[in-house]
Tab-separated table of C-alpha atoms and ligand atoms in Angstrom:
chain	number	residue	atom	x	y	z
A	53	MET	CA	0.000	0.000	0.000
A	54	ALA	CA	3.039	2.246	0.047
A	55	LYS	CA	2.654	5.468	-1.885
A	56	ASN	CA	5.437	7.883	-2.508
A	57	ASN	CA	5.313	11.443	-1.237
A	58	GLN	CA	4.559	13.083	-4.519
A	59	GLU	CA	1.642	10.841	-5.301
A	60	PHE	CA	0.052	11.569	-1.989
A	61	VAL	CA	0.388	15.322	-2.128
A	62	THR	CA	-1.116	15.524	-5.608
A	63	GLN	CA	-4.378	14.243	-4.175
A	64	ILE	CA	-4.865	17.784	-2.912
A	65	ALA	CA	-5.272	20.635	-5.398
A	66	SER	CA	-2.748	23.429	-4.973
A	67	ARG	CA	-3.978	26.618	-3.318
A	68	SER	CA	-2.660	28.901	-6.002
A	69	GLU	CA	-4.345	26.971	-8.815
A	70	ASP	CA	-7.751	26.324	-7.281
A	71	PHE	CA	-8.344	27.527	-3.730
A	72	PRO	CA	-11.971	26.288	-3.470
A	73	GLN	CA	-10.972	22.817	-4.703
A	74	TRP	CA	-8.026	22.803	-2.294
A	75	TYR	CA	-10.460	23.524	0.562
A	76	THR	CA	-12.806	20.726	-0.493
A	77	ASP	CA	-9.917	18.260	-0.868
A	78	VAL	CA	-8.532	19.117	2.543
A	79	ILE	CA	-11.752	18.706	4.505
A	80	LYS	CA	-12.622	15.455	2.767
A	81	LYS	CA	-9.195	13.821	2.750
A	82	THR	CA	-8.379	14.661	6.343
A	83	ASP	CA	-11.606	13.038	7.503
A	84	MET	CA	-13.070	16.185	9.031
A	85	VAL	CA	-16.505	16.014	7.414
A	86	ASP	CA	-18.693	14.016	5.101
A	87	TYR	CA	-21.750	15.018	3.110
A	88	SER	CA	-25.137	13.705	4.217
A	89	ASP	CA	-28.244	12.707	2.292
A	90	VAL	CA	-29.803	16.110	2.909
A	91	LYS	CA	-28.158	18.794	0.822
A	92	GLY	CA	-26.427	21.417	2.932
A	93	PHE	CA	-26.317	19.294	6.079
A	94	MET	CA	-22.853	18.066	6.979
A	95	VAL	CA	-21.616	15.186	9.041
A	96	ILE	CA	-18.778	16.264	11.308
A	97	LYS	CA	-16.489	13.252	11.633
A	98	PRO	CA	-14.444	12.524	14.774
A	99	TYR	CA	-11.346	14.431	13.600
A	100	GLY	CA	-13.328	17.567	12.791
A	101	TYR	CA	-15.454	17.200	15.891
A	102	GLY	CA	-12.292	16.838	17.968
A	103	VAL	CA	-11.234	20.307	16.831
A	104	TRP	CA	-14.674	21.677	17.762
A	105	GLU	CA	-14.552	20.058	21.210
A	106	LEU	CA	-11.237	21.748	21.973
A	107	MET	CA	-12.591	25.094	20.773
A	108	GLN	CA	-15.707	24.560	22.878
A	109	SER	CA	-13.794	23.832	26.059
A	110	GLU	CA	-11.515	26.855	25.586
A	111	MET	CA	-14.474	29.154	24.935
A	112	ASP	CA	-16.629	27.661	27.651
A	113	ALA	CA	-13.934	28.345	30.247
A	114	ARG	CA	-13.804	31.975	29.079
A	115	PHE	CA	-17.592	32.371	29.272
A	116	LYS	CA	-17.644	30.990	32.797
A	117	ALA	CA	-14.735	33.195	33.841
A	118	THR	CA	-16.790	36.215	32.750
A	119	GLY	CA	-19.763	35.127	34.860
A	120	HIS	CA	-21.939	33.238	32.363
A	121	LYS	CA	-23.768	29.967	32.971
A	122	ASN	CA	-24.902	27.417	30.411
A	123	ALA	CA	-28.540	26.443	29.845
A	124	TYR	CA	-30.552	24.810	27.106
A	125	PHE	CA	-33.653	26.078	25.312
A	126	PRO	CA	-35.982	24.184	22.922
A	127	LEU	CA	-35.222	23.580	19.243
A	128	LEU	CA	-38.716	24.626	18.118
A	129	ILE	CA	-40.157	28.118	18.315
A	130	PRO	CA	-43.878	28.880	17.799
A	131	GLU	CA	-44.498	31.218	14.860
A	132	SER	CA	-46.356	33.686	17.087
A	133	LEU	CA	-43.232	34.075	19.196
A	134	LEU	CA	-40.882	34.458	16.243
A	135	ILE	CA	-42.809	37.314	14.640
A	136	LYS	CA	-42.907	39.631	17.661
A	137	GLU	CA	-39.749	41.558	16.753
A	138	ALA	CA	-40.496	42.879	13.269
A	139	GLU	CA	-36.975	43.501	11.956
A	140	HIS	CA	-35.763	40.208	13.363
A	141	VAL	CA	-38.413	38.102	11.647
A	142	GLU	CA	-37.930	39.965	8.387
A	143	GLY	CA	-34.222	39.209	8.489
A	144	PHE	CA	-34.586	35.512	9.247
A	145	ALA	CA	-37.874	34.539	7.529
A	146	PRO	CA	-36.289	33.642	4.150
A	147	GLU	CA	-34.142	30.931	5.702
A	148	VAL	CA	-36.411	29.452	8.351
A	149	ALA	CA	-37.381	25.756	8.258
A	150	TRP	CA	-40.867	24.946	9.554
A	151	VAL	CA	-42.391	21.994	11.347
A	152	THR	CA	-46.040	21.696	10.310
A	153	HIS	CA	-46.984	18.179	11.402
A	154	GLY	CA	-46.671	16.124	14.559
A	155	GLY	CA	-46.972	12.542	13.373
A	156	SER	CA	-49.817	12.636	10.856
A	157	GLU	CA	-51.646	15.565	12.482
A	158	GLU	CA	-51.281	19.086	11.252
A	159	LEU	CA	-50.241	21.390	14.069
A	160	PRO	CA	-52.565	24.269	15.029
A	161	GLU	CA	-49.571	26.601	14.828
A	162	ARG	CA	-46.472	25.924	12.784
A	163	LEU	CA	-43.165	25.783	14.638
A	164	CYS	CA	-39.883	27.059	13.325
A	165	ILE	CA	-36.587	25.293	13.858
A	166	ARG	CA	-34.466	27.897	15.622
A	167	PRO	CA	-32.314	29.939	13.271
A	168	THR	CA	-31.104	31.685	16.481
A	169	SER	CA	-32.770	31.799	19.877
A	170	GLU	CA	-33.371	35.436	20.847
A	171	THR	CA	-37.145	35.027	20.554
A	172	ILE	CA	-37.574	31.951	22.706
A	173	ILE	CA	-34.970	33.028	25.252
A	174	CYS	CA	-36.422	36.526	25.557
A	175	SER	CA	-39.893	35.056	26.114
A	176	MET	CA	-38.461	33.071	29.040
A	177	TYR	CA	-36.511	36.056	30.382
A	178	SER	CA	-39.751	38.021	30.575
A	179	LYS	CA	-40.955	35.411	33.094
A	180	TRP	CA	-37.681	35.041	34.973
A	181	ILE	CA	-36.759	38.673	35.464
A	182	GLN	CA	-38.775	40.566	38.061
A	183	SER	CA	-36.506	43.008	39.844
A	184	TYR	CA	-33.121	44.683	39.562
A	185	ARG	CA	-31.844	41.867	41.805
A	186	ASP	CA	-32.293	39.428	38.899
A	187	LEU	CA	-29.881	41.432	36.754
A	188	PRO	CA	-27.627	40.974	34.990
A	189	LEU	CA	-28.819	37.601	33.698
A	190	LEU	CA	-25.912	35.952	31.882
A	191	ILE	CA	-26.680	32.728	29.992
A	192	ASN	CA	-24.981	30.854	27.191
A	193	GLN	CA	-26.342	27.962	25.155
A	194	TRP	CA	-24.396	25.369	23.133
A	195	ALA	CA	-26.708	24.209	20.382
A	196	ASN	CA	-27.401	23.567	16.732
A	197	VAL	CA	-29.368	25.972	14.540
A	198	VAL	CA	-30.904	25.669	11.088
A	199	ARG	CA	-30.802	28.337	8.398
A	200	TRP	CA	-31.957	27.041	5.022
A	201	GLU	CA	-29.120	28.049	2.708
A	202	LYS	CA	-29.236	27.885	-1.078
A	203	SER	CA	-25.556	27.256	-1.648
A	204	THR	CA	-23.527	25.568	1.027
A	205	ARG	CA	-19.930	24.651	1.841
A	206	PRO	CA	-18.876	22.526	4.797
A	207	PHE	CA	-18.113	24.595	7.914
A	208	LEU	CA	-18.410	27.922	6.048
A	209	ARG	CA	-22.081	27.863	5.197
A	210	THR	CA	-24.277	24.905	6.032
A	211	SER	CA	-27.998	24.693	6.631
A	212	GLU	CA	-27.407	23.267	10.078
A	213	PHE	CA	-24.442	24.270	12.172
A	214	LEU	CA	-23.221	24.020	15.741
A	215	TRP	CA	-22.606	27.119	17.753
A	216	GLN	CA	-22.839	28.858	21.068
A	217	GLU	CA	-25.187	31.749	21.600
A	218	GLY	CA	-24.898	33.977	24.638
A	219	HIS	CA	-28.000	35.894	25.726
A	220	THR	CA	-27.826	38.447	28.492
A	221	ALA	CA	-30.165	40.965	30.096
A	222	HIS	CA	-29.094	44.150	31.872
A	223	ALA	CA	-30.549	47.104	33.737
A	224	THR	CA	-29.140	49.812	31.480
A	225	PHE	CA	-28.048	50.437	27.915
A	226	GLU	CA	-24.515	51.102	29.155
A	227	ASP	CA	-24.355	47.739	30.922
A	228	ALA	CA	-25.523	45.998	27.738
A	229	GLN	CA	-22.964	47.868	25.674
A	230	GLU	CA	-20.202	46.931	28.115
A	231	GLU	CA	-21.218	43.259	27.877
A	232	THR	CA	-21.333	43.400	24.070
A	233	ILE	CA	-17.776	44.699	23.887
A	234	ARG	CA	-16.552	42.394	26.668
A	235	MET	CA	-17.677	39.326	24.723
A	236	LEU	CA	-16.229	40.609	21.462
A	237	GLU	CA	-12.955	40.934	23.329
A	238	VAL	CA	-13.304	37.357	24.660
A	239	TYR	CA	-13.748	36.222	21.056
A	240	ARG	CA	-10.755	38.228	19.827
A	241	GLU	CA	-8.520	36.858	22.555
A	242	PHE	CA	-9.750	33.307	21.821
A	243	SER	CA	-9.160	33.679	18.095
A	244	GLU	CA	-5.643	34.969	18.557
A	245	ASN	CA	-4.511	32.856	21.524
A	246	VAL	CA	-6.198	29.554	20.684
A	247	LEU	CA	-6.688	29.545	16.916
A	248	ALA	CA	-3.621	31.701	16.118
A	249	ILE	CA	-5.849	33.769	13.827
A	250	PRO	CA	-5.426	37.565	13.886
A	251	VAL	CA	-8.693	39.466	13.528
A	252	VAL	CA	-9.880	42.962	12.781
A	253	VAL	CA	-12.525	44.077	15.284
A	254	GLY	CA	-15.128	46.762	14.876
A	255	ARG	CA	-18.724	47.625	14.252
A	256	LYS	CA	-20.910	46.404	11.380
A	257	SER	CA	-22.636	48.847	9.056
A	258	GLU	CA	-26.422	49.277	9.364
A	259	LYS	CA	-26.873	47.048	6.316
A	260	GLU	CA	-24.686	44.258	7.664
A	261	LYS	CA	-25.849	44.282	11.284
A	262	PHE	CA	-27.916	41.527	12.935
A	263	ALA	CA	-31.652	41.706	12.267
A	264	GLY	CA	-33.194	43.515	15.229
A	265	ALA	CA	-29.954	44.743	16.783
A	266	TYR	CA	-29.085	48.273	17.792
A	267	ALA	CA	-25.460	47.556	16.885
A	268	THR	CA	-23.458	44.527	15.814
A	269	TYR	CA	-19.744	44.136	16.494
A	270	THR	CA	-17.643	41.630	14.643
A	271	MET	CA	-14.248	40.049	14.297
A	272	GLU	CA	-13.104	39.458	10.740
A	273	ALA	CA	-10.205	37.311	9.594
A	274	MET	CA	-8.466	37.166	6.241
A	275	MET	CA	-8.242	33.833	4.468
A	276	GLN	CA	-5.268	33.008	2.217
A	277	ASP	CA	-7.273	33.862	-0.901
A	278	GLY	CA	-7.732	37.391	0.440
A	279	LYS	CA	-11.414	36.947	1.306
A	280	ALA	CA	-12.813	37.816	4.713
A	281	LEU	CA	-14.460	35.371	7.071
A	282	GLN	CA	-16.692	36.706	9.826
A	283	MET	CA	-15.466	34.720	12.814
A	284	GLY	CA	-17.875	35.870	15.500
A	285	THR	CA	-20.357	38.612	16.299
A	286	SER	CA	-21.637	40.362	19.397
A	287	HIS	CA	-24.873	42.346	19.350
A	288	ASN	CA	-26.167	45.132	21.523
A	289	LEU	CA	-29.924	44.637	21.164
A	290	SER	CA	-30.706	47.724	23.255
A	291	ASP	CA	-34.339	47.465	24.479
A	292	HIS	CA	-35.665	46.251	21.085
A	293	PHE	CA	-36.256	42.655	22.152
A	294	ALA	CA	-37.166	43.628	25.714
A	295	ARG	CA	-40.029	45.774	24.354
A	296	ALA	CA	-41.166	43.082	21.884
A	297	TYR	CA	-41.074	40.309	24.512
A	298	ASP	CA	-41.955	42.426	27.551
A	299	ILE	CA	-38.814	41.926	29.612
A	300	THR	CA	-39.188	44.383	32.460
A	301	TYR	CA	-37.811	44.769	35.959
A	302	LEU	CA	-38.659	46.768	39.048
A	303	SER	CA	-35.839	49.210	39.725
A	304	LYS	CA	-34.434	50.065	43.155
A	305	GLU	CA	-36.668	53.111	43.061
A	306	GLY	CA	-39.702	50.880	42.459
A	307	LYS	CA	-40.155	51.908	38.818
A	308	LEU	CA	-40.972	49.381	36.093
A	309	GLU	CA	-38.210	49.548	33.464
A	310	TYR	CA	-37.378	47.687	30.287
A	311	CYS	CA	-34.234	45.550	30.250
A	312	TYR	CA	-31.426	45.913	27.724
A	313	THR	CA	-30.267	42.688	26.132
A	314	THR	CA	-27.299	41.362	24.185
A	315	SER	CA	-26.533	38.256	22.186
A	316	TRP	CA	-23.268	36.920	20.815
A	317	GLY	CA	-22.268	33.872	18.852
A	318	THR	CA	-19.498	31.850	17.273
A	319	SER	CA	-19.868	28.625	15.343
A	320	THR	CA	-18.247	25.666	13.603
A	321	ARG	CA	-17.633	28.165	10.803
A	322	MET	CA	-14.424	29.090	12.618
A	323	ILE	CA	-13.072	25.640	11.708
A	324	GLY	CA	-13.274	26.726	8.068
A	325	GLY	CA	-11.242	29.752	9.144
A	326	ILE	CA	-8.534	27.584	10.724
A	327	ILE	CA	-8.267	25.574	7.500
A	328	MET	CA	-8.112	28.582	5.180
A	329	VAL	CA	-5.770	30.688	7.311
A	330	HIS	CA	-3.149	28.073	8.214
A	331	GLY	CA	-3.408	25.261	5.657
A	332	ASP	CA	-0.844	24.653	2.908
A	333	ASP	CA	-0.470	22.501	-0.198
A	334	ARG	CA	0.254	19.456	1.960
A	335	GLY	CA	-3.090	19.852	3.759
A	336	LEU	CA	-4.176	21.043	7.166
A	337	VAL	CA	-1.950	22.935	9.571
A	338	LEU	CA	-3.651	22.937	12.962
A	339	PRO	CA	-2.819	25.434	15.697
A	340	PRO	CA	-1.561	23.339	18.653
A	341	LYS	CA	-4.333	24.402	21.045
A	342	ALA	CA	-7.046	23.249	18.630
A	343	ALA	CA	-5.249	20.108	17.435
A	344	PRO	CA	-6.840	16.812	18.553
A	345	VAL	CA	-3.393	15.262	18.099
A	346	GLN	CA	-0.538	17.617	19.013
A	347	ALA	CA	2.311	15.178	18.502
A	348	VAL	CA	2.409	11.881	16.688
A	349	VAL	CA	5.077	9.346	17.606
A	350	LEU	CA	6.325	7.224	14.696
A	351	PRO	CA	8.588	4.241	15.315
A	352	ILE	CA	11.004	3.906	12.356
A	353	ALA	CA	12.162	0.425	11.297
A	354	MET	CA	9.784	-1.163	13.764
A	355	HIS	CA	11.141	-4.654	13.201
A	356	LYS	CA	14.487	-3.611	14.750
A	357	GLU	CA	15.017	-4.488	18.375
A	358	GLY	CA	13.846	-1.983	20.955
A	359	VAL	CA	12.217	0.470	18.540
A	360	ARG	CA	8.603	-0.231	19.424
A	361	GLU	CA	9.403	-0.201	23.135
A	362	LYS	CA	11.259	3.097	22.941
A	363	ALA	CA	8.457	4.712	20.931
A	364	GLY	CA	5.958	3.428	23.484
A	365	GLU	CA	8.009	4.901	26.343
A	366	LEU	CA	8.166	8.237	24.588
A	367	PHE	CA	4.431	8.188	23.948
A	368	ASP	CA	3.769	7.534	27.643
A	369	MET	CA	6.054	10.404	28.660
A	370	LEU	CA	4.164	12.828	26.419
A	371	LYS	CA	0.779	11.637	27.656
A	372	LYS	CA	1.911	12.023	31.246
A	373	ALA	CA	2.914	15.619	30.522
A	374	GLY	CA	-0.624	16.323	29.282
A	375	ILE	CA	0.310	16.493	25.597
A	376	ARG	CA	-2.305	15.126	23.192
A	377	ALA	CA	-0.077	12.467	21.642
A	378	GLU	CA	-0.740	9.520	19.409
A	379	LEU	CA	1.426	6.497	18.696
A	380	ASP	CA	1.236	5.305	15.093
A	381	ASP	CA	2.603	1.771	15.010
A	382	GLY	CA	0.463	0.669	12.082
A	383	ASP	CA	2.008	-1.426	9.307
A	384	GLN	CA	2.011	1.260	6.579
A	385	SER	CA	5.328	2.554	5.284
A	386	ALA	CA	7.020	5.438	7.081
A	387	GLY	CA	6.596	7.631	3.969
A	388	TRP	CA	2.874	6.984	3.874
A	389	LYS	CA	2.577	7.846	7.554
A	390	PHE	CA	4.586	11.070	7.151
A	391	ASN	CA	2.192	12.202	4.446
A	392	GLN	CA	-0.889	11.152	6.317
A	393	TRP	CA	-0.012	13.063	9.491
A	394	GLU	CA	1.236	16.061	7.578
A	395	MET	CA	-2.041	16.186	5.690
A	396	LYS	CA	-3.933	16.024	8.980
A	397	GLY	CA	-1.996	19.027	10.208
A	398	VAL	CA	-0.555	17.495	13.374
A	399	PRO	CA	1.816	20.164	14.762
A	400	LEU	CA	4.721	17.821	15.584
A	401	ARG	CA	5.918	14.507	14.225
A	402	ILE	CA	8.338	12.593	16.409
A	403	GLU	CA	10.409	9.822	14.844
A	404	VAL	CA	12.301	7.185	16.801
A	405	GLY	CA	14.564	4.751	14.947
A	406	PRO	CA	17.492	2.474	15.840
A	407	LYS	CA	20.077	5.231	15.277
A	408	ASP	CA	18.143	7.624	17.477
A	409	ILE	CA	17.965	5.059	20.240
A	410	GLU	CA	21.752	4.654	20.052
A	411	LYS	CA	22.146	8.406	20.478
A	412	ASN	CA	19.335	8.660	23.052
A	413	GLN	CA	17.515	11.172	20.894
A	414	ALA	CA	14.386	11.605	18.755
A	415	VAL	CA	13.778	13.463	15.500
A	416	LEU	CA	11.118	16.160	15.697
A	417	VAL	CA	9.566	17.633	12.557
A	418	ARG	CA	7.467	20.791	12.821
A	419	ARG	CA	4.391	20.887	10.613
A	420	ASP	CA	4.360	24.687	10.331
A	421	ASN	CA	7.799	25.071	8.701
A	422	LEU	CA	8.856	21.413	8.210
A	423	GLU	CA	12.016	22.098	10.225
A	424	LYS	CA	13.775	18.955	11.475
A	425	LEU	CA	15.237	18.926	14.990
A	426	PHE	CA	17.336	16.338	16.800
A	427	VAL	CA	16.264	16.400	20.421
A	428	PRO	CA	17.722	14.542	23.440
A	429	MET	CA	15.311	12.004	24.891
A	430	ASP	CA	15.860	13.363	28.412
A	431	GLY	CA	13.356	16.104	29.109
A	432	ILE	CA	11.738	15.665	25.700
A	433	ALA	CA	8.193	16.391	26.968
A	434	GLY	CA	9.337	19.852	28.035
A	435	THR	CA	10.919	20.430	24.630
A	436	VAL	CA	7.678	19.395	22.921
A	437	GLU	CA	5.657	21.786	25.103
A	438	GLU	CA	7.998	24.644	24.217
A	439	LEU	CA	7.850	23.809	20.521
A	440	LEU	CA	4.048	23.722	20.545
A	441	LYS	CA	4.054	27.244	22.001
A	442	ASP	CA	6.551	28.314	19.406
A	443	ILE	CA	4.453	26.851	16.588
A	444	HIS	CA	1.430	28.809	17.823
A	445	VAL	CA	3.389	32.054	17.765
A	446	GLY	CA	4.844	31.230	14.363
A	447	LEU	CA	1.410	30.522	12.866
A	448	TYR	CA	-0.024	33.726	14.271
A	449	LYS	CA	2.825	35.834	12.926
A	450	LYS	CA	2.622	34.198	9.513
A	451	ALA	CA	-1.132	34.819	9.326
A	452	LEU	CA	-0.685	38.426	10.392
A	453	ALA	CA	2.048	38.994	7.814
A	454	MET	CA	-0.192	37.456	5.145
A	455	ARG	CA	-3.046	39.795	6.109
A	456	GLU	CA	-0.818	42.840	6.128
A	457	SER	CA	0.672	41.981	2.752
A	458	LYS	CA	-2.836	41.802	1.265
A	459	THR	CA	-4.290	44.903	2.907
A	460	VAL	CA	-4.136	48.239	1.133
A	461	GLU	CA	-5.393	51.752	1.722
A	462	ALA	CA	-7.366	53.183	-1.168
A	463	SER	CA	-7.919	56.850	-1.797
A	464	ASP	CA	-9.790	56.444	-5.084
A	465	PHE	CA	-12.196	53.917	-6.583
A	466	GLU	CA	-9.640	52.540	-9.054
A	467	GLU	CA	-7.281	51.606	-6.205
A	468	PHE	CA	-10.267	50.288	-4.302
A	469	SER	CA	-11.439	47.998	-7.125
A	470	GLN	CA	-7.946	46.587	-7.598
A	471	GLY	CA	-7.421	46.148	-3.860
A	472	VAL	CA	-10.529	44.092	-3.146
A	473	LYS	CA	-9.527	41.589	-5.831
A	474	ASN	CA	-6.534	40.703	-3.711
A	475	GLY	CA	-7.548	41.246	-0.085
A	476	PHE	CA	-8.751	43.855	2.400
A	477	VAL	CA	-9.082	47.505	1.514
A	478	LYS	CA	-9.144	50.288	4.048
A	479	ALA	CA	-11.034	53.254	2.669
A	480	MET	CA	-13.148	56.196	3.720
A	481	TRP	CA	-16.914	55.760	3.390
A	482	CYS	CA	-20.013	57.959	3.582
A	483	GLY	CA	-22.014	55.434	5.624
A	484	GLU	CA	-24.954	55.318	3.214
A	485	ARG	CA	-26.741	52.106	2.353
A	486	GLU	CA	-27.192	52.824	-1.379
A	487	CYS	CA	-23.485	53.531	-1.705
A	488	GLU	CA	-22.687	50.234	0.022
A	489	THR	CA	-25.060	48.329	-2.286
A	490	SER	CA	-23.541	49.940	-5.342
A	491	ILE	CA	-19.994	49.080	-4.213
A	492	LYS	CA	-21.054	45.461	-3.805
A	493	GLU	CA	-22.627	45.364	-7.270
A	494	LYS	CA	-19.526	46.809	-8.891
A	495	THR	CA	-16.793	44.939	-7.026
A	496	GLY	CA	-18.332	42.076	-5.022
A	497	ALA	CA	-16.915	43.636	-1.866
A	498	THR	CA	-18.904	44.429	1.277
A	499	THR	CA	-18.156	46.515	4.330
A	500	ARG	CA	-16.612	44.075	6.791
A	501	CYS	CA	-16.404	46.455	9.731
A	502	ILE	CA	-15.861	49.978	10.912
A	503	PRO	CA	-12.743	49.245	12.962
A	504	PHE	CA	-12.245	50.617	16.464
A	505	GLU	CA	-8.829	51.773	15.308
A	506	GLN	CA	-9.705	54.567	12.925
A	507	ARG	CA	-7.375	56.381	10.555
A	508	HIS	CA	-8.100	59.361	8.376
A	509	ILE	CA	-7.194	58.707	4.740
A	510	THR	CA	-9.232	61.252	2.765
A	511	ASP	CA	-12.195	63.575	3.396
A	512	LYS	CA	-14.453	62.025	0.772
A	513	CYS	CA	-16.170	58.637	0.360
A	514	VAL	CA	-14.002	56.409	-1.832
A	515	HIS	CA	-16.981	55.525	-4.021
A	516	CYS	CA	-19.556	58.324	-4.192
A	517	GLY	CA	-17.417	61.319	-3.182
A	518	LYS	CA	-19.786	62.476	-0.448
A	519	GLU	CA	-18.377	63.495	2.900
A	520	ALA	CA	-16.765	60.487	4.569
A	521	LYS	CA	-17.928	59.327	7.999
A	522	HIS	CA	-15.500	56.534	8.821
A	523	MET	CA	-12.607	54.464	7.652
A	524	VAL	CA	-13.965	51.023	6.805
A	525	PHE	CA	-12.518	47.595	5.999
A	526	PHE	CA	-13.955	46.336	2.720
A	527	ALA	CA	-13.455	42.852	1.270
A	528	ARG	CA	-15.058	40.056	-0.615
A	529	ALA	CA	-16.322	37.608	1.973
A	530	TYR	CA	-17.378	34.032	2.594
B	724	LIG	ZN1	-20.390	56.772	-0.454
């Protein structure tokens, strides 16, 4: 069954020739997902789900550290509940899936499969919140949602996806705003420190904001093809949902007041981001903190005396140190195994052969830069831990350099149109919806965010020439 290196690598399209095909090859050939019988619904296989579980546990710890508790709300939402917030229902109606029958009986009221849970959670909050003592109410839910999509791609856009949605209620607008920004910051820190993905953070335009929100904040990452991926959003819902769902509380002064609510979410979509930010022509490159296998131990020339035993010892040492290690003592050739684990993006490969045993060393190969290191067996777990940290930093820096090399400032529409073909464009914008629509029609680019870090480039809107309101990041997006 031995296959040589070249043969194996050619199973994956090259990124420069066909980026979309490369993406499809990678997710299929690394066993992350499979397609199901229902179009747009993906099966997340153990390797892909393993990445999600690690992301979940890292995020969950952050949510709890900021005072949130997990709960679970029903999958089905009565139509009467969904339609209470007018903008919200208008935004989501086109992609809602409906349940109309229970067994063979038609239901008196159709039920929607949650596309997001503001409506059902707010209806419960209106019962649970009575006085200022009940505030803030800080709840997160880990769940699946369904949004009926016309064209789908695994992880990036699927009709069902897994996510977390935080829903909080506060006494004042300021408290809600503080929460909205706090959670955006949690997301940013998670993206950078766990996924090694640098993000641009800021506010969404009115056109791009969440349906029913007062303001939406986002973190946007650049993929290697220069397109943006929205990695997570945090919404200040002001009192919009509180008024629609009657969430009130009795203040200290004994006055009945409306609450201010927020919601924030991230999803399995981020896995698509990991693939498209870090991957290379050999396949996946996983950031160590989101890698189900951080180090794979490969015995070389297994038939030679002592090799298996030594590899086993090494594997045990790594496990004991809390490193997610795997021992591959299968009967495939070493070359086949190298390719397999490289394709799966395992951060470190550790080889142990007869010569290494003689020298009391192991050979470590980094997945990020393919550097080969000869490391003494004594204290090797510590060396591996250090290298994993180093790989994280290296991946982050590489991704940041890639983003910077594909980001330009545009002061006229010609520069703008050229820039968005390649990556992000920073440009001044008037803030008007028609202008935004027209830019999209002409270039395919949308406003990604109005970044917190503003810079003055010109006085006039890059497209229509009206007075500019902000500097905005524009890009084509997934
Ligand atoms: Zn304009």
